[in-house]
PDB file of C-alpha atoms in Angstrom:
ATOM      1  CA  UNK Y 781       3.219 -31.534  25.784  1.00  0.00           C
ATOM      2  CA  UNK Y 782       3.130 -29.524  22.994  1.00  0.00           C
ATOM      3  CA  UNK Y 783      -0.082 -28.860  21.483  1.00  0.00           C
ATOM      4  CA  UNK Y 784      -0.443 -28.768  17.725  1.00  0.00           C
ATOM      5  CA  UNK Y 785      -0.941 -25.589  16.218  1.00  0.00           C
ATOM      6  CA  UNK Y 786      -4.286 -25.174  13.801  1.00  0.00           C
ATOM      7  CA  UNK Y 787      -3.902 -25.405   9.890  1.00  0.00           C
ATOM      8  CA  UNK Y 788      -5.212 -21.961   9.610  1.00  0.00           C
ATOM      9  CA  UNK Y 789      -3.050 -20.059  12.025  1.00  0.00           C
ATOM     10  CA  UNK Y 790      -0.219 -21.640  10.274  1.00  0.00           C
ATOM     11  CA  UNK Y 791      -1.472 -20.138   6.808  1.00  0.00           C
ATOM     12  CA  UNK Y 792      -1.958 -17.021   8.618  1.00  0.00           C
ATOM     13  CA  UNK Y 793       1.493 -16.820  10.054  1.00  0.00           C
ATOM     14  CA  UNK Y 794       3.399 -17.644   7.394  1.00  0.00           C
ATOM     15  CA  UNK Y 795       1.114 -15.167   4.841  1.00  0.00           C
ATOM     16  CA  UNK Y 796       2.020 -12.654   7.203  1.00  0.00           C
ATOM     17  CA  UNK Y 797       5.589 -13.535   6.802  1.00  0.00           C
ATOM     18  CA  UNK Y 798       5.826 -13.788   3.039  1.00  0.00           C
ATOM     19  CA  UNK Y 799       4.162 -10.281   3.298  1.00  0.00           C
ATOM     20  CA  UNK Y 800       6.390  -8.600   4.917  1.00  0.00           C
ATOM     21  CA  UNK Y 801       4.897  -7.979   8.300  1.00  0.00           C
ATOM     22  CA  UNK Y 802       7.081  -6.915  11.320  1.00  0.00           C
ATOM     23  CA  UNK Y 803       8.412 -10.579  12.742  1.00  0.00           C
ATOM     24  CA  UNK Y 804       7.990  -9.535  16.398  1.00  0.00           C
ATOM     25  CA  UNK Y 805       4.590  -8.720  15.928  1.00  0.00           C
ATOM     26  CA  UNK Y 806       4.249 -12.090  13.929  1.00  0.00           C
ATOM     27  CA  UNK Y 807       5.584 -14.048  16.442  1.00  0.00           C
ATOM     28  CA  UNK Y 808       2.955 -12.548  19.029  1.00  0.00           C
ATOM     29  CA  UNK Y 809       0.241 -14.497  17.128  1.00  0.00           C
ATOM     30  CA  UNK Y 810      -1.928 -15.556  20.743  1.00  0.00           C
ATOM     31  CA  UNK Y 811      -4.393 -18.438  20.740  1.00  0.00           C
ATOM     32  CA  UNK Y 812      -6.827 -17.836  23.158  1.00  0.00           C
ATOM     33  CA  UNK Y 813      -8.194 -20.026  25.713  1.00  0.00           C
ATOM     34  CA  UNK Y 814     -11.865 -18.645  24.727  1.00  0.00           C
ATOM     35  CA  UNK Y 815     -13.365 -18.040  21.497  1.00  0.00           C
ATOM     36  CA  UNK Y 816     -13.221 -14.232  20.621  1.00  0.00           C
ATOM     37  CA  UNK Y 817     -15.878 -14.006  18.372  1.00  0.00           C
ATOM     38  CA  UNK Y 818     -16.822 -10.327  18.675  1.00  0.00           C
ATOM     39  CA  UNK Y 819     -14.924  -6.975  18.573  1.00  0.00           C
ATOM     40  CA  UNK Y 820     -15.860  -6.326  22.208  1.00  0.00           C
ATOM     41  CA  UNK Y 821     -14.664  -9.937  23.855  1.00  0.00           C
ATOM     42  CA  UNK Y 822     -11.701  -9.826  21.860  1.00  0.00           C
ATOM     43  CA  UNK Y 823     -10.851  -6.295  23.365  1.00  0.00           C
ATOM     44  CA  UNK Y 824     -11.841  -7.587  26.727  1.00  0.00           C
ATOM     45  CA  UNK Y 825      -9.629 -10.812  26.524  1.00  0.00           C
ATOM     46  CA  UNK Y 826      -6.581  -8.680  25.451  1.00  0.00           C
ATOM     47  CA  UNK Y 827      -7.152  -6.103  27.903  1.00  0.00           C
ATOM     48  CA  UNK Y 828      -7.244  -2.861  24.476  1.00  0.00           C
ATOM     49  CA  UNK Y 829     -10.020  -0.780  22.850  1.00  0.00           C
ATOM     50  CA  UNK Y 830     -12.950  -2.117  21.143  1.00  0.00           C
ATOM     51  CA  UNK Y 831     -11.781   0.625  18.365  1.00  0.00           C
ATOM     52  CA  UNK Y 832      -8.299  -1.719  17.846  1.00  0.00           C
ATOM     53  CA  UNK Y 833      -9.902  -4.558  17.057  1.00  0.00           C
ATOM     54  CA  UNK Y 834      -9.503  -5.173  13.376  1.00  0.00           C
ATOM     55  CA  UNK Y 835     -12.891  -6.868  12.354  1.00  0.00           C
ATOM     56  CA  UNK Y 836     -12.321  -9.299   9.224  1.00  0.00           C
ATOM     57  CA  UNK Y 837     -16.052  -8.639   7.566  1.00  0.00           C
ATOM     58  CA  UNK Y 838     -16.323 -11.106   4.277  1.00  0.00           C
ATOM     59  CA  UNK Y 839     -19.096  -9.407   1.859  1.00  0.00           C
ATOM     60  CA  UNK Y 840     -20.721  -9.808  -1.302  1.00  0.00           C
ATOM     61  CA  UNK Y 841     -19.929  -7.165  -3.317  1.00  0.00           C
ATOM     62  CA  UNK Y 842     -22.454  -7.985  -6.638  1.00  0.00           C
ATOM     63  CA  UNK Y 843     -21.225 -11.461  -6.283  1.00  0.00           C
ATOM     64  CA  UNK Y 844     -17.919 -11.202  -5.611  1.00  0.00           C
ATOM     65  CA  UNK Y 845     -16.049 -11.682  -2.085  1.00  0.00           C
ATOM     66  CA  UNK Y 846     -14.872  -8.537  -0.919  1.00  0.00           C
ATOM     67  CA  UNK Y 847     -12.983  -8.532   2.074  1.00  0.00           C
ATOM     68  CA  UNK Y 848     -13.395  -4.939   4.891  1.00  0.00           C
ATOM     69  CA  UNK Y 849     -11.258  -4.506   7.917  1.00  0.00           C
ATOM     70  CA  UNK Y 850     -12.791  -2.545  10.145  1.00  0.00           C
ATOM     71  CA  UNK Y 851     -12.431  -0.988  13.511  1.00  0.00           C
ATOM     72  CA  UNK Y 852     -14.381  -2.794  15.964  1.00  0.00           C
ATOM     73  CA  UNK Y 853     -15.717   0.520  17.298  1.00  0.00           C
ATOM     74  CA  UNK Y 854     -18.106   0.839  14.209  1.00  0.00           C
ATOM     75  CA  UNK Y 855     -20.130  -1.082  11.521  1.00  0.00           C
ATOM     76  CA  UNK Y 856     -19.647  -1.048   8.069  1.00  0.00           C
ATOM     77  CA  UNK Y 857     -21.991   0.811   5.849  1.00  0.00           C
ATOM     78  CA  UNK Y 858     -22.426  -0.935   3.055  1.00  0.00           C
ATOM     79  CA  UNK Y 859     -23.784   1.882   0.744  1.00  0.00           C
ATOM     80  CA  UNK Y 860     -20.995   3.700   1.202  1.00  0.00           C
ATOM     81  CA  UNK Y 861     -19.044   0.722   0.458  1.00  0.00           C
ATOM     82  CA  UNK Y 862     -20.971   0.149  -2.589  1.00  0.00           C
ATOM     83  CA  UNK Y 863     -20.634   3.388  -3.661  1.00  0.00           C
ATOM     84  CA  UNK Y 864     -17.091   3.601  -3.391  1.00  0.00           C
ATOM     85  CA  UNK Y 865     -16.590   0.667  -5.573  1.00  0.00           C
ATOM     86  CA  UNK Y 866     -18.993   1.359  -7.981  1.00  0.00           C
ATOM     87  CA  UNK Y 867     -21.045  -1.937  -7.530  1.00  0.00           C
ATOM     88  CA  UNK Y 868     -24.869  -2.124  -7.044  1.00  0.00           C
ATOM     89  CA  UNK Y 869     -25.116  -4.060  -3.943  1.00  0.00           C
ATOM     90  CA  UNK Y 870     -22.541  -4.619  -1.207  1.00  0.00           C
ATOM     91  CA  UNK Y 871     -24.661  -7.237   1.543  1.00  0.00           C
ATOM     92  CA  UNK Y 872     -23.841  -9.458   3.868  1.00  0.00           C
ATOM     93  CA  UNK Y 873     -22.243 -12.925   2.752  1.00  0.00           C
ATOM     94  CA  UNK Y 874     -23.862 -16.257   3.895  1.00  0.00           C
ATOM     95  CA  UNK Y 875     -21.022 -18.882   6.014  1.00  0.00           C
ATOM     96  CA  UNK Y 876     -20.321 -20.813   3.115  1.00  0.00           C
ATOM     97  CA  UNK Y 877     -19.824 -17.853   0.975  1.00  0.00           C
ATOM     98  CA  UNK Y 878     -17.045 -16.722   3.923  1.00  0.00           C
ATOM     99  CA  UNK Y 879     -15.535 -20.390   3.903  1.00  0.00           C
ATOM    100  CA  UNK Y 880     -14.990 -20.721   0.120  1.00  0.00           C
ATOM    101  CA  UNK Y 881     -13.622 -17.493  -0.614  1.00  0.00           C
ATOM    102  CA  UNK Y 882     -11.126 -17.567   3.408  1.00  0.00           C
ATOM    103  CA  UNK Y 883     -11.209 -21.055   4.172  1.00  0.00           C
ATOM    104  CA  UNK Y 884     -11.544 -19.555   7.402  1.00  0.00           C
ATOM    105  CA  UNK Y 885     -14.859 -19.680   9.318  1.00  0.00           C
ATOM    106  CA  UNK Y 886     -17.004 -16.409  10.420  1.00  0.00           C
ATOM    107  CA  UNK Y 887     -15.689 -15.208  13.761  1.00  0.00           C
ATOM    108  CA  UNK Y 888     -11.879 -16.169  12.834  1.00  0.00           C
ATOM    109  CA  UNK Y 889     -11.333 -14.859   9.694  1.00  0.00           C
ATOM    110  CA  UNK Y 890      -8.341 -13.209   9.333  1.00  0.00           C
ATOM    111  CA  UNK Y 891      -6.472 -10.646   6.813  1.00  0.00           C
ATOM    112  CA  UNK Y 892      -4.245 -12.814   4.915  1.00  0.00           C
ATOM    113  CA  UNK Y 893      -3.939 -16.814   4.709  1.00  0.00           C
ATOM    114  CA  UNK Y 894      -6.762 -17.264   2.301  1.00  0.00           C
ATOM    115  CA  UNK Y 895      -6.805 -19.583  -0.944  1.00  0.00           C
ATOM    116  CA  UNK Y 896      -6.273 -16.155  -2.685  1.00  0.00           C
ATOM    117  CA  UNK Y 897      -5.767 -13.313  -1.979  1.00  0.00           C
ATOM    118  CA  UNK Y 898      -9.357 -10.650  -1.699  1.00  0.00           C
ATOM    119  CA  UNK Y 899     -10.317  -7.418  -2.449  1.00  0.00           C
ATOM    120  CA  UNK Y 900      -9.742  -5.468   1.092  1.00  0.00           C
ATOM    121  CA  UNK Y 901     -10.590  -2.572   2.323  1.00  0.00           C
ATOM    122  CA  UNK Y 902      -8.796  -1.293   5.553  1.00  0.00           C
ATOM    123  CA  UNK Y 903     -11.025   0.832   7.424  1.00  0.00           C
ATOM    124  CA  UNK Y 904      -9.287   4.379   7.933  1.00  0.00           C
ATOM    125  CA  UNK Y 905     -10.397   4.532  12.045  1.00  0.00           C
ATOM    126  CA  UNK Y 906      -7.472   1.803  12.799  1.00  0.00           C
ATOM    127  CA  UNK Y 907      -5.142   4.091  11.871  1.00  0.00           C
ATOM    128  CA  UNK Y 908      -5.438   6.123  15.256  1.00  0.00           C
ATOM    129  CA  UNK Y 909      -4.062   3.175  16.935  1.00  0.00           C
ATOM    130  CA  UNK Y 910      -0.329   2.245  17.360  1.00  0.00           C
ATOM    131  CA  UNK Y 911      -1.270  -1.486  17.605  1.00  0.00           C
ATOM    132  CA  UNK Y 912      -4.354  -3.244  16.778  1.00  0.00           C
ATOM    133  CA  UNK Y 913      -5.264  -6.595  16.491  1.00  0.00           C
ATOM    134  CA  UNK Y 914      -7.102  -8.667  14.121  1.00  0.00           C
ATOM    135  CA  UNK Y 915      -8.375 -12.796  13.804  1.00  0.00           C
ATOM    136  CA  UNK Y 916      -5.490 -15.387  13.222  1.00  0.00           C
ATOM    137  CA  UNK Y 917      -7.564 -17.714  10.836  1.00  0.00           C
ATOM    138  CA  UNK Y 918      -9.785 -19.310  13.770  1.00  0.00           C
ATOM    139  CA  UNK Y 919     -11.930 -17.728  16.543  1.00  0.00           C
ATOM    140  CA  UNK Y 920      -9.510 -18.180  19.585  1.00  0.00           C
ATOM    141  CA  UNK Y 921      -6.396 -16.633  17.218  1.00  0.00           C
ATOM    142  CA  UNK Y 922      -5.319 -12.896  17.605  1.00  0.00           C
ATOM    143  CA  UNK Y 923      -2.189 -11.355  16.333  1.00  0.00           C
ATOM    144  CA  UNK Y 924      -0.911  -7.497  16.644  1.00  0.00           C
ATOM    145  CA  UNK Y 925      -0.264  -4.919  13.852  1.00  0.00           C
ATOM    146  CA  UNK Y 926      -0.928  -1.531  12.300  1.00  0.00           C
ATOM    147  CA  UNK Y 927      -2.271  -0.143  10.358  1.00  0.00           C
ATOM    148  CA  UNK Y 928       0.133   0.361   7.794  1.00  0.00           C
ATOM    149  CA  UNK Y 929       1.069  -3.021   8.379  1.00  0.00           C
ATOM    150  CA  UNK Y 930      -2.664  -4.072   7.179  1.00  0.00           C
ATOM    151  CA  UNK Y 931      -2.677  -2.567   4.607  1.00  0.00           C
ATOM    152  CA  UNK Y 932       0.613  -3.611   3.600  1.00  0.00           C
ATOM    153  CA  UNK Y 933       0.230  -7.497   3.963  1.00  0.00           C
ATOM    154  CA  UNK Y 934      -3.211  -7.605   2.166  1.00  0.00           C
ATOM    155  CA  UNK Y 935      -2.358  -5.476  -0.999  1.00  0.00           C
ATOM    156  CA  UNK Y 936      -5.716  -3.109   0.520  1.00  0.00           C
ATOM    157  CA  UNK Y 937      -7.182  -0.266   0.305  1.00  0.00           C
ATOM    158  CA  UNK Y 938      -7.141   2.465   2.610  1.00  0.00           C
ATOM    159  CA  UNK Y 939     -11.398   3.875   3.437  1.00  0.00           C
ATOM    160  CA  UNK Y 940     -13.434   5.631   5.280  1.00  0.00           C
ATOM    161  CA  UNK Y 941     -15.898   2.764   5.360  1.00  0.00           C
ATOM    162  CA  UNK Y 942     -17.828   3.600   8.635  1.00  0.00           C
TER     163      UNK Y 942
END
């Protein structure tokens, strides 16, 4: 029986394709039997480092969606964020603010597969990592990458954002 696959992960896959990334690694996209909501279950479920856990963090940047991948080992500061965009107030976004600009839901929200494409930052800290692994568009979704790759596929920005 073949179970269907979710709308998002399906956005998510094929943005990942149309960007470039590594088809092997593509093609690993996992779905989960449990929801993977944090940094720290998602590195227990696939057995890595909380620090290779690619956290998808939506955020208001004066307004606007702004979109920071970040290693799961640390939080974002947001007035360093703030400062290196030059905007007065980087905070966190409500849900709905995370649904309309992803389409994706807090706690899945992956790098690509949006409506259009964000703003991203890619946290500098992944970069240690050979692989890491970020949201497929819903909570139980994971895929691999790098770094590079990440950067790459969203069109971001390389940071210190820690």
């Amino acid at each position: 029986m073949n179970v269907p696959v979710h709308r998002n992960v399906e956005l998510v896959t094929a943005a990942l394709a149309a960007g470039g990334a590594d088809p092997d690694r593509v093609s690993r996209m996992t779905v989960l039997p449990d929801a993977v909501t944090t940094a720290a279950a998602a590195a227990a479920a696939l057995g890595v480092e909380v620090g290779q856990i690619a956290n998808s963090l939506v955020v208001d940047a004066d307004g606007a969606p702004l979109l920071v991948l970040t290693s799961g080992a640390h939080r974002v500061d947001t007035g360093k964020v703030a400062a290196l965009l030059g905007v007065a107030k980087v905070r966190r976004a409500s849900p709905e603010f995370v649904r309309t600009a992803t389409g994706q839901t807090i706690g899945g929200v992956a790098p690509v597969g949006h409506p259009a494409p964000l703003r991203t930052l890619v946290d500098r800290a992944l970069e240690q990592y050979d692989e890491v692994w970020a949201a497929g568009g819903i909570a139980h979704a994971v895929f691999p990458t790098t770094f590079a790759e990440l950067v790459a596929v969203t069109g971001g920005e390389p940071a210190d954002v820690g």
